[in-house]
Short mmCIF file of C-alpha atoms and ligand atoms in Angstrom, two decimals:
data_model
loop_
_atom_site.label_atom_id
_atom_site.label_comp_id
_atom_site.label_asym_id
_atom_site.label_seq_id
_atom_site.Cartn_x
_atom_site.Cartn_y
_atom_site.Cartn_z
CA UNK V 1 -30.46 40.77 49.29
CA UNK V 2 -30.65 38.15 51.37
CA UNK V 3 -31.98 35.21 50.07
CA UNK V 4 -32.31 35.51 46.11
CA UNK V 5 -28.72 35.12 45.16
CA UNK V 6 -27.51 31.48 44.28
CA UNK V 7 -30.65 29.47 45.19
CA UNK V 8 -30.51 25.77 44.40
CA UNK V 9 -33.64 24.42 44.19
CA UNK V 10 -34.16 20.49 44.16
CA UNK V 11 -37.14 18.33 44.56
CA UNK V 12 -37.69 18.68 48.34
CA UNK V 13 -35.83 22.00 48.69
CA UNK V 14 -36.95 25.66 47.32
CA UNK V 15 -33.52 26.63 48.75
CA UNK V 16 -31.34 23.65 49.39
CA UNK V 17 -28.31 25.49 51.46
CA UNK V 18 -30.53 27.93 53.43
CA UNK V 19 -33.12 24.91 54.26
CA UNK V 20 -30.22 22.17 55.19
CA UNK V 21 -27.72 24.84 56.50
CA UNK V 22 -25.56 22.95 59.15
CA UNK V 23 -26.71 24.03 62.75
CA UNK V 24 -23.01 25.85 63.10
CA UNK V 25 -23.22 27.71 60.00
CA UNK V 26 -26.99 28.85 61.04
CA UNK V 27 -25.57 30.09 64.27
CA UNK V 28 -22.72 32.09 62.59
CA UNK V 29 -25.07 33.66 59.90
CA UNK V 30 -27.31 34.81 63.10
CA UNK V 31 -25.00 36.26 64.87
CA UNK V 32 -23.74 38.30 62.05
CA UNK V 33 -27.43 38.94 61.26
CA UNK V 34 -28.39 39.87 64.73
CA UNK V 35 -25.07 42.59 64.68
CA UNK V 36 -26.09 43.91 61.75
CA UNK V 37 -29.64 44.37 62.51
CA UNK V 38 -28.88 46.15 65.82
CA UNK V 39 -26.95 48.45 63.83
CA UNK V 40 -29.95 48.91 61.59
CA UNK V 41 -32.37 49.43 64.23
CA UNK V 42 -30.33 52.07 66.35
CA UNK V 43 -30.96 54.17 63.53
CA UNK V 44 -34.85 54.55 64.64
CA UNK V 45 -36.13 56.86 67.00
CA UNK V 46 -37.34 54.11 69.80
CA UNK V 47 -34.37 51.71 69.41
CA UNK V 48 -31.84 54.77 69.06
CA UNK V 49 -33.07 56.21 72.50
CA UNK V 50 -33.20 52.79 74.07
CA UNK V 51 -29.95 51.51 73.03
CA UNK V 52 -28.40 54.85 74.20
CA UNK V 53 -29.78 54.97 77.63
CA UNK V 54 -28.34 50.96 78.28
CA UNK V 55 -25.27 52.15 76.42
CA UNK V 56 -25.79 49.00 73.81
CA UNK V 57 -23.80 48.71 70.69
CA UNK V 58 -23.25 46.13 68.01
CA UNK V 59 -20.09 45.28 69.39
CA UNK V 60 -21.69 44.48 72.87
CA UNK V 61 -23.09 41.29 70.94
CA UNK V 62 -20.44 38.77 70.83
CA UNK V 63 -22.38 35.64 71.11
CA UNK V 64 -25.95 34.92 70.36
CA UNK V 65 -26.78 34.59 74.04
CA UNK V 66 -26.04 38.10 74.17
CA UNK V 67 -29.26 38.86 72.45
CA UNK V 68 -30.64 39.09 75.94
CA UNK V 69 -28.58 42.49 76.83
CA UNK V 70 -31.47 43.84 74.04
CA UNK V 71 -34.50 44.79 75.91
CA UNK V 72 -37.82 42.82 75.01
CA UNK V 73 -40.21 44.96 72.35
CA UNK V 74 -43.80 44.73 73.42
CA UNK V 75 -47.00 45.65 71.28
CA UNK V 76 -47.57 48.70 73.51
CA UNK V 77 -44.04 49.81 72.52
CA UNK V 78 -45.12 49.71 68.61
CA UNK V 79 -48.60 51.71 69.49
CA UNK V 80 -46.49 54.25 71.42
CA UNK V 81 -43.85 54.95 68.60
CA UNK V 82 -46.77 54.69 66.05
CA UNK V 83 -46.57 55.68 63.35
CA UNK V 84 -42.95 56.24 62.40
CA UNK V 85 -40.90 55.44 65.60
CA UNK V 86 -39.42 52.50 64.31
CA UNK V 87 -38.63 53.21 60.87
CA UNK V 88 -34.78 53.12 60.14
CA UNK V 89 -34.62 53.89 56.64
CA UNK V 90 -35.91 57.44 54.80
CA UNK V 91 -39.36 57.25 53.08
CA UNK V 92 -37.93 57.18 49.67
CA UNK V 93 -36.53 53.72 50.39
CA UNK V 94 -40.31 52.13 51.52
CA UNK V 95 -42.80 50.45 49.31
CA UNK V 96 -45.12 49.10 51.29
CA UNK V 97 -47.07 49.15 54.50
CA UNK V 98 -49.59 46.82 56.44
CA UNK V 99 -50.89 46.91 59.75
CA UNK V 100 -51.70 44.02 62.18
CA UNK V 101 -55.19 43.09 62.14
CA UNK V 102 -55.95 45.01 65.56
CA UNK V 103 -58.09 42.12 67.26
CA UNK V 104 -56.78 42.93 70.22
CA UNK V 105 -56.72 47.09 70.24
CA UNK V 106 -55.02 49.93 68.31
CA UNK V 107 -53.54 48.59 65.10
CA UNK V 108 -49.61 49.15 64.35
CA UNK V 109 -47.95 49.73 61.26
CA UNK V 110 -45.47 47.92 59.41
CA UNK V 111 -42.99 49.07 56.46
CA UNK V 112 -41.22 47.33 54.14
CA UNK V 113 -38.51 48.49 51.80
CA UNK V 114 -38.16 46.44 48.24
CA UNK V 115 -35.75 44.10 49.56
CA UNK V 116 -37.86 43.42 52.58
CA UNK V 117 -40.74 42.32 50.25
CA UNK V 118 -38.05 40.19 48.14
CA UNK V 119 -37.13 38.45 51.60
CA UNK V 120 -40.51 37.72 52.36
CA UNK V 121 -41.63 36.75 49.03
CA UNK V 122 -39.05 34.00 49.07
CA UNK V 123 -39.49 32.60 52.53
CA UNK V 124 -43.21 31.99 51.83
CA UNK V 125 -42.09 30.40 48.54
CA UNK V 126 -39.97 28.14 50.70
CA UNK V 127 -42.98 27.50 52.74
CA UNK V 128 -45.14 26.51 50.28
CA UNK V 129 -42.74 24.38 48.13
CA UNK V 130 -42.20 22.63 51.12
CA UNK V 131 -45.46 21.64 51.65
CA UNK V 132 -45.98 20.35 48.11
CA UNK V 133 -47.07 23.31 45.92
CA UNK V 134 -45.51 23.44 42.42
CA UNK V 135 -45.60 25.48 39.13
CA UNK V 136 -48.60 23.72 37.32
CA UNK V 137 -50.49 24.25 40.75
CA UNK V 138 -53.42 26.71 40.45
CA UNK V 139 -53.55 28.36 43.39
CA UNK V 140 -56.43 30.55 45.06
CA UNK V 141 -56.04 33.24 47.87
CA UNK V 142 -58.86 33.12 49.93
CA UNK V 143 -57.70 35.76 52.20
CA UNK V 144 -58.45 39.58 52.88
CA UNK V 145 -56.08 41.26 50.53
CA UNK V 146 -55.47 45.09 51.82
CA UNK V 147 -53.90 45.99 55.06
CA UNK V 148 -53.95 42.28 56.13
CA UNK V 149 -50.34 40.65 55.32
CA UNK V 150 -52.15 37.51 54.65
CA UNK V 151 -53.14 38.37 51.16
CA UNK V 152 -50.47 39.95 49.39
CA UNK V 153 -47.85 38.12 51.49
CA UNK V 154 -48.87 34.81 50.03
CA UNK V 155 -49.76 36.21 46.67
CA UNK V 156 -46.22 37.47 46.21
CA UNK V 157 -44.68 34.22 47.44
CA UNK V 158 -46.80 32.04 45.13
CA UNK V 159 -45.88 34.13 42.12
CA UNK V 160 -42.24 33.59 42.86
CA UNK V 161 -42.76 30.25 43.43
CA UNK V 162 -44.53 30.12 39.74
CA UNK V 163 -48.11 29.16 40.80
CA UNK V 164 -50.99 30.29 38.67
CA UNK V 165 -52.04 32.70 41.15
CA UNK V 166 -55.74 33.58 41.75
CA UNK V 167 -56.38 36.68 44.49
CA UNK V 168 -59.98 35.57 44.94
CA UNK V 169 -59.80 37.27 48.28
CA UNK V 170 -62.06 36.39 51.42
CA UNK V 171 -65.95 35.93 51.56
CA UNK V 172 -67.94 35.50 48.64
CA UNK V 173 -68.38 31.27 49.40
CA UNK V 174 -70.52 30.32 46.13
CA UNK V 175 -68.05 32.12 43.94
CA UNK V 176 -64.95 30.97 45.50
CA UNK V 177 -66.45 27.29 45.09
CA UNK V 178 -67.16 28.45 41.39
CA UNK V 179 -63.74 29.42 40.84
CA UNK V 180 -62.06 26.31 42.33
CA UNK V 181 -64.22 24.37 39.91
CA UNK V 182 -63.84 26.06 36.82
CA UNK V 183 -59.96 26.60 37.21
CA UNK V 184 -59.20 23.16 38.92
CA UNK V 185 -57.73 25.00 42.00
CA UNK V 186 -55.05 22.57 43.63
CA UNK V 187 -53.79 24.78 46.45
CA UNK V 188 -55.65 27.22 48.81
CA UNK V 189 -54.87 29.25 51.40
CA UNK V 190 -57.32 29.93 53.76
CA UNK V 191 -58.17 30.78 57.54
CA UNK V 192 -59.73 28.23 59.86
CA UNK V 193 -62.82 29.57 60.41
CA UNK V 194 -63.44 30.16 56.63
CA UNK V 195 -62.53 26.85 55.71
CA UNK V 196 -65.27 25.17 58.09
CA UNK V 197 -67.97 27.83 56.84
CA UNK V 198 -67.25 26.42 53.10
CA UNK V 199 -67.86 23.01 54.29
CA UNK V 200 -71.50 23.84 55.27
CA UNK V 201 -71.92 26.21 51.82
CA UNK V 202 -70.93 23.04 49.67
CA UNK V 203 -72.99 20.49 51.41
CA UNK V 204 -75.93 23.17 50.82
CA UNK V 205 -74.69 23.33 47.52
CA UNK V 206 -74.42 19.49 46.81
CA UNK V 207 -70.85 19.86 46.14
CA UNK V 208 -68.60 16.93 47.15
CA UNK V 209 -64.87 18.33 47.27
CA UNK V 210 -63.61 14.99 46.85
CA UNK V 211 -65.15 14.24 43.64
CA UNK V 212 -66.36 17.42 42.05
CA UNK V 213 -63.10 19.91 42.77
CA UNK V 214 -58.92 19.02 42.32
CA UNK V 215 -58.00 20.64 45.50
CA UNK V 216 -54.86 18.72 47.23
CA UNK V 217 -53.26 20.91 49.64
CA UNK V 218 -54.30 24.04 51.85
CA UNK V 219 -52.21 26.40 53.80
CA UNK V 220 -54.35 26.95 56.85
CA UNK V 221 -53.27 29.71 59.64
CA UNK V 222 -53.47 33.29 60.64
CA UNK V 223 -55.92 32.37 64.01
CA UNK V 224 -55.58 29.21 66.36
CA UNK V 225 -57.17 26.26 65.52
CA UNK V 226 -56.81 22.77 66.91
CA UNK V 227 -55.66 19.29 65.52
CA UNK V 228 -59.37 18.51 65.76
CA UNK V 229 -60.26 21.10 63.02
CA UNK V 230 -57.48 20.16 60.81
CA UNK V 231 -58.78 16.73 60.92
CA UNK V 232 -62.17 17.72 59.92
CA UNK V 233 -60.93 20.23 56.88
CA UNK V 234 -58.72 17.55 56.13
CA UNK V 235 -61.60 14.77 55.72
CA UNK V 236 -63.99 17.13 54.36
CA UNK V 237 -62.14 18.28 51.17
CA UNK V 238 -60.15 15.19 51.03
CA UNK V 239 -56.66 17.39 51.48
CA UNK V 240 -53.86 17.70 53.13
CA UNK V 241 -53.52 20.78 55.77
CA UNK V 242 -50.65 22.77 56.49
CA UNK V 243 -50.39 25.14 59.39
CA UNK V 244 -49.24 28.69 58.58
CA UNK V 245 -47.99 30.82 61.33
CA UNK V 246 -46.89 34.74 61.17
CA UNK V 247 -47.66 37.90 62.44
CA UNK V 248 -47.41 41.37 60.89
CA UNK V 249 -44.66 42.83 63.01
CA UNK V 250 -42.78 39.64 61.73
CA UNK V 251 -43.48 40.30 57.90
CA UNK V 252 -46.84 38.76 57.94
CA UNK V 253 -47.11 34.79 57.16
CA UNK V 254 -44.05 32.80 56.43
CA UNK V 255 -42.45 32.82 60.02
CA UNK V 256 -43.24 29.11 60.34
CA UNK V 257 -44.73 26.62 58.38
CA UNK V 258 -45.25 22.92 58.44
CA UNK V 259 -43.61 20.47 56.44
CA UNK V 260 -44.85 17.22 54.95
CA UNK V 261 -44.46 15.74 58.19
CA UNK V 262 -46.69 17.65 59.80
CA UNK V 263 -45.55 17.62 62.95
CA UNK V 264 -44.52 21.14 64.07
CA UNK V 265 -43.80 24.45 61.89
CA UNK V 266 -40.00 25.01 60.87
CA UNK V 267 -39.32 28.57 62.08
CA UNK V 268 -36.94 29.99 59.71
CA UNK V 269 -34.09 30.44 62.07
CA UNK V 270 -31.91 32.20 59.11
CA UNK V 271 -34.41 35.30 59.17
CA UNK V 272 -35.76 35.21 62.65
CA UNK V 273 -34.17 34.54 66.26
CA UNK V 274 -36.36 32.64 68.35
CA UNK V 275 -36.53 32.52 72.12
CA UNK V 276 -39.23 30.72 74.29
CA UNK V 277 -39.36 32.54 77.84
CA UNK V 278 -41.84 32.02 80.61
CA UNK V 279 -44.55 34.90 80.23
CA UNK V 280 -44.33 35.66 83.84
CA UNK V 281 -40.46 35.87 84.89
CA UNK V 282 -39.32 36.28 80.83
CA UNK V 283 -36.42 34.14 81.46
CA UNK V 284 -35.78 31.59 78.44
CA UNK V 285 -37.59 27.80 79.48
CA UNK V 286 -36.22 24.34 78.96
CA UNK V 287 -36.45 23.31 75.19
CA UNK V 288 -39.65 21.65 75.03
CA UNK V 289 -41.27 23.44 77.59
CA UNK V 290 -44.16 25.79 76.85
CA UNK V 291 -43.63 29.47 76.81
CA UNK V 292 -44.11 32.90 75.17
CA UNK V 293 -42.61 33.15 71.62
CA UNK V 294 -40.40 36.03 71.47
CA UNK V 295 -39.01 37.21 67.66
CA UNK V 296 -36.17 38.64 66.54
CA UNK V 297 -36.09 40.16 62.94
CA UNK V 298 -32.48 39.35 61.52
CA UNK V 299 -33.12 40.57 58.03
CA UNK V 300 -35.45 43.69 57.80
CA UNK V 301 -34.23 47.06 56.56
CA UNK V 302 -37.52 49.44 56.81
CA UNK V 303 -38.46 48.10 60.40
CA UNK V 304 -36.37 45.73 62.62
CA UNK V 305 -37.99 44.66 65.57
CA UNK V 306 -35.98 43.14 68.43
CA UNK V 307 -37.29 40.57 70.95
CA UNK V 308 -40.57 41.16 70.28
CA UNK V 309 -43.01 39.65 72.61
CA UNK V 310 -45.60 37.96 70.40
CA UNK V 311 -47.91 36.72 73.16
CA UNK V 312 -48.41 33.41 71.45
CA UNK V 313 -48.06 30.45 73.37
CA UNK V 314 -46.06 27.32 71.83
CA UNK V 315 -42.77 25.19 72.71
CA UNK V 316 -39.77 24.01 70.56
CA UNK V 317 -40.32 20.34 69.72
CA UNK V 318 -36.98 19.04 70.58
CA UNK V 319 -35.46 16.57 68.09
CA UNK V 320 -34.65 16.80 64.35
CA UNK V 321 -37.37 16.69 61.67
CA UNK V 322 -37.16 13.75 59.20
CA UNK V 323 -37.32 16.11 56.16
CA UNK V 324 -33.82 17.13 56.64
CA UNK V 325 -34.54 20.84 57.57
CA UNK V 326 -32.32 22.22 60.27
CA UNK V 327 -34.80 25.07 61.36
CA UNK V 328 -36.05 24.30 64.49
CA UNK V 329 -39.80 23.41 64.90
CA UNK V 330 -42.40 25.13 67.06
CA UNK V 331 -45.54 23.41 68.11
CA UNK V 332 -48.78 24.34 67.08
CA UNK V 333 -49.88 27.64 69.01
CA UNK V 334 -51.98 26.82 71.83
CA UNK V 335 -53.45 30.53 71.91
CA UNK V 336 -52.26 33.91 73.18
CA UNK V 337 -51.50 34.69 76.64
CA UNK V 338 -54.29 37.35 76.75
CA UNK V 339 -56.92 35.00 74.91
CA UNK V 340 -56.82 32.98 78.29
CA UNK V 341 -59.66 33.62 80.37
CA UNK V 342 -60.51 33.13 84.02
CA UNK V 343 -64.07 31.87 84.95
CA UNK V 344 -64.56 30.82 88.21
CA UNK V 345 -60.79 30.41 89.28
CA UNK V 346 -60.30 28.45 86.19
CA UNK V 347 -57.88 29.43 83.51
CA UNK V 348 -59.38 28.57 80.01
CA UNK V 349 -58.02 29.09 76.39
CA UNK V 350 -60.77 29.03 73.68
CA UNK V 351 -58.89 26.14 71.65
CA UNK V 352 -59.54 23.66 74.77
CA UNK V 353 -63.10 24.07 74.07
CA UNK V 354 -62.72 23.87 70.35
CA UNK V 355 -60.63 20.38 70.85
CA UNK V 356 -63.75 19.18 72.65
CA UNK V 357 -66.37 20.24 70.40
CA UNK V 358 -64.74 19.20 67.25
CA UNK V 359 -64.52 15.57 68.44
CA UNK V 360 -68.19 15.25 68.44
CA UNK V 361 -69.68 14.69 65.12
CA UNK V 362 -73.07 16.17 65.93
CA UNK V 363 -71.19 19.29 66.56
CA UNK V 364 -71.72 21.69 63.36
CA UNK V 365 -68.70 23.89 62.47
CA UNK V 366 -69.23 26.78 64.24
CA UNK V 367 -69.10 27.76 68.27
CA UNK V 368 -68.99 31.11 70.13
CA UNK V 369 -68.08 31.27 74.08
CA UNK V 370 -69.77 33.86 75.76
CA UNK V 371 -69.27 35.01 79.73
CA UNK V 372 -71.84 36.71 81.58
CA UNK V 373 -71.84 38.04 85.39
CA UNK V 374 -75.61 37.76 86.65
CA UNK V 375 -75.78 38.78 90.54
CA UNK V 376 -71.85 38.53 90.75
CA UNK V 377 -71.83 35.20 89.63
CA UNK V 378 -69.63 34.15 86.44
CA UNK V 379 -71.48 31.85 83.62
CA UNK V 380 -69.85 30.53 80.74
CA UNK V 381 -72.30 29.76 78.07
CA UNK V 382 -70.80 28.22 74.88
CA UNK V 383 -73.07 28.12 71.82
CA UNK V 384 -72.74 25.52 69.38
CA UNK V 385 -74.20 25.10 65.86
CA UNK V 386 -75.39 21.54 65.32
CA UNK V 387 -75.10 19.63 62.08
CA UNK V 388 -78.02 19.51 59.89
CA UNK V 389 -78.83 15.85 60.45
CA UNK V 390 -79.30 16.23 64.15
CA UNK V 391 -81.23 19.31 64.15
CA UNK V 392 -84.23 17.77 62.42
CA UNK V 393 -84.17 14.83 64.76
CA UNK V 394 -86.24 14.73 68.06
CA UNK V 395 -85.79 16.59 71.58
CA UNK V 396 -84.38 13.77 73.18
CA UNK V 397 -81.56 13.66 70.92
CA UNK V 398 -80.74 17.09 71.37
CA UNK V 399 -80.78 16.83 74.95
CA UNK V 400 -78.52 14.07 74.91
CA UNK V 401 -76.01 16.05 72.88
CA UNK V 402 -76.16 18.84 74.96
CA UNK V 403 -75.46 16.47 78.13
CA UNK V 404 -72.15 15.13 76.33
CA UNK V 405 -71.31 18.50 75.37
CA UNK V 406 -71.24 19.75 78.92
CA UNK V 407 -69.74 16.21 80.38
CA UNK V 408 -66.89 16.28 78.00
CA UNK V 409 -65.91 19.92 78.29
CA UNK V 410 -66.15 19.62 82.14
CA UNK V 411 -63.47 16.53 81.84
CA UNK V 412 -61.36 19.11 79.74
CA UNK V 413 -62.19 22.25 81.84
CA UNK V 414 -63.07 21.07 85.36
CA UNK V 415 -65.86 23.23 84.90
CA UNK V 416 -69.76 22.85 83.75
CA UNK V 417 -70.52 25.45 81.05
CA UNK V 418 -74.31 26.26 80.07
CA UNK V 419 -74.83 24.54 76.51
CA UNK V 420 -76.92 26.30 73.84
CA UNK V 421 -77.63 24.46 70.72
CA UNK V 422 -78.61 26.61 67.67
CA UNK V 423 -79.24 25.65 64.25
CA UNK V 424 -76.54 25.56 61.47
CA UNK V 425 -75.19 28.56 60.00
CA UNK V 426 -77.18 30.72 62.41
CA UNK V 427 -74.12 32.29 64.32
CA UNK V 428 -72.61 35.03 63.02
CA UNK V 429 -69.83 34.81 60.65
CA UNK V 430 -66.81 37.46 59.94
CA UNK V 431 -65.06 37.74 56.90
CA UNK V 432 -61.77 37.96 58.79
CA UNK V 433 -60.49 36.30 61.89
CA UNK V 434 -63.25 34.42 63.86
CA UNK V 435 -64.31 35.94 67.17
CA UNK V 436 -64.69 33.00 69.55
CA UNK V 437 -65.02 34.88 72.97
CA UNK V 438 -67.44 37.28 74.00
CA UNK V 439 -66.83 38.48 77.39
CA UNK V 440 -69.87 40.45 78.80
CA UNK V 441 -68.62 40.53 82.42
CA UNK V 442 -67.62 44.11 83.72
CA UNK V 443 -63.95 43.81 85.07
P1 AMP L 501 -51.53 39.48 62.84
O1 AMP L 501 -50.58 40.47 62.73
O2 AMP L 501 -52.80 40.57 62.61
O3 AMP L 501 -51.92 39.26 61.49
O4 AMP L 501 -51.91 38.73 63.74
C1 AMP L 501 -51.04 37.50 64.01
C2 AMP L 501 -51.31 36.85 65.00
O5 AMP L 501 -52.23 35.80 64.32
C3 AMP L 501 -50.51 35.96 65.77
O6 AMP L 501 -49.63 36.58 66.49
C4 AMP L 501 -51.20 34.61 66.15
O7 AMP L 501 -51.78 35.27 67.87
C5 AMP L 501 -52.16 34.38 65.13
N1 AMP L 501 -51.92 33.52 64.48
C6 AMP L 501 -51.47 33.85 63.13
N2 AMP L 501 -51.13 32.52 62.55
C7 AMP L 501 -51.66 31.66 63.53
C8 AMP L 501 -51.67 29.95 63.59
N3 AMP L 501 -51.07 29.06 62.63
N4 AMP L 501 -52.08 29.68 64.83
C9 AMP L 501 -52.39 30.19 65.68
N5 AMP L 501 -52.72 31.47 65.68
C10 AMP L 501 -52.14 32.02 64.62
ZN1 ZN L 502 -39.69 18.96 58.86
#
């Protein structure tokens, strides 16, 4: 067992020695774990074959830089090895399976031994404790249970920490609000698009969360969102929002998480080896520069994944965090390299559109970007819900708003999309991750 023995919990730290380990000790631990995970990985069909081809063995690794001797693993490798090609343990040692949400193609399966689950739960307890959740809090987990890792992942982390845990799942807005009210929920886990939707539902029901509910903390993640959306959620609910990052291939949530300083997400380097590479050259970028996040599991038994190309774009934030944790911080995910679209020669990330929209008070809580091709000309349409207040007002105000959105987007993107304003709550919503981009161009 990696994390559960000899833990010292203090006022500030769930696992003091793990969180405040010295950089030298952390490096030594990483090297030790890297060698051991390489050994484990070589038992799988996929890595066993790959390592043999290039003559890679655990003793080929004598420093952390040697991680670069290991080939990258891609999502396609996981798909090609589906379902059991990366498995390193016999089936009688496995106790759980999840899959990635599959927003970008065929899903991939991830397996866990009992120890893998213990380590994962402990990492999540560490995250939640860091953000201020404590025994005595009521924790409502408003994310999908089942194959998605966000449900059970947070659930067991919260129980380990000792929170009263309500597995309320995704959807069912009114019931969620009722539960929050009746059981004085103080801590929630929610994806950003659902947090925005609940704001509209609460407004419709005449509920003011600041007066009528007891919320104080939200863990928000699983999909990209902007600083502007964080601010909207914090202002409306009167709470603190902490960014939660993870992916099924690395357990699920609990990979990186914001501390109370809210300035970047501590990536737990005793469990994951982090690299940021240029997505084109695959060479490491200098500290502080944006690139693709590449992660290696350091503790997993059932299914280690080495040098996994996450496609998520971020950077290491240089310098130390005032909270005293040694684990380096990554910046808010800017988007995935495969989210980026090109229109009229301009590269656009959906998050750039969101930043602009969410800064305009008359803009409501949902939007969608549509790309079309008419007579060989590409067109970008941004369909935007407006707030209740503006919609009943006159046409002139709406036209002004339309112009302002187009103008502000042009400032950010250097192209002028077509803006369509629609009524509040009229765009389709999903129970899972939001679909912000509909690309109808035939490529
Ligand atoms: P899945 O494995 O299906 O849960 O999806 C994981 C992916 O969700 C990651 O690779 C990211 O692209 C995205 N994701 C998860 N958490 C965040 C976050 N806090 N900010 C931005 N994107 C996130
Ligand atoms: Zn910190």
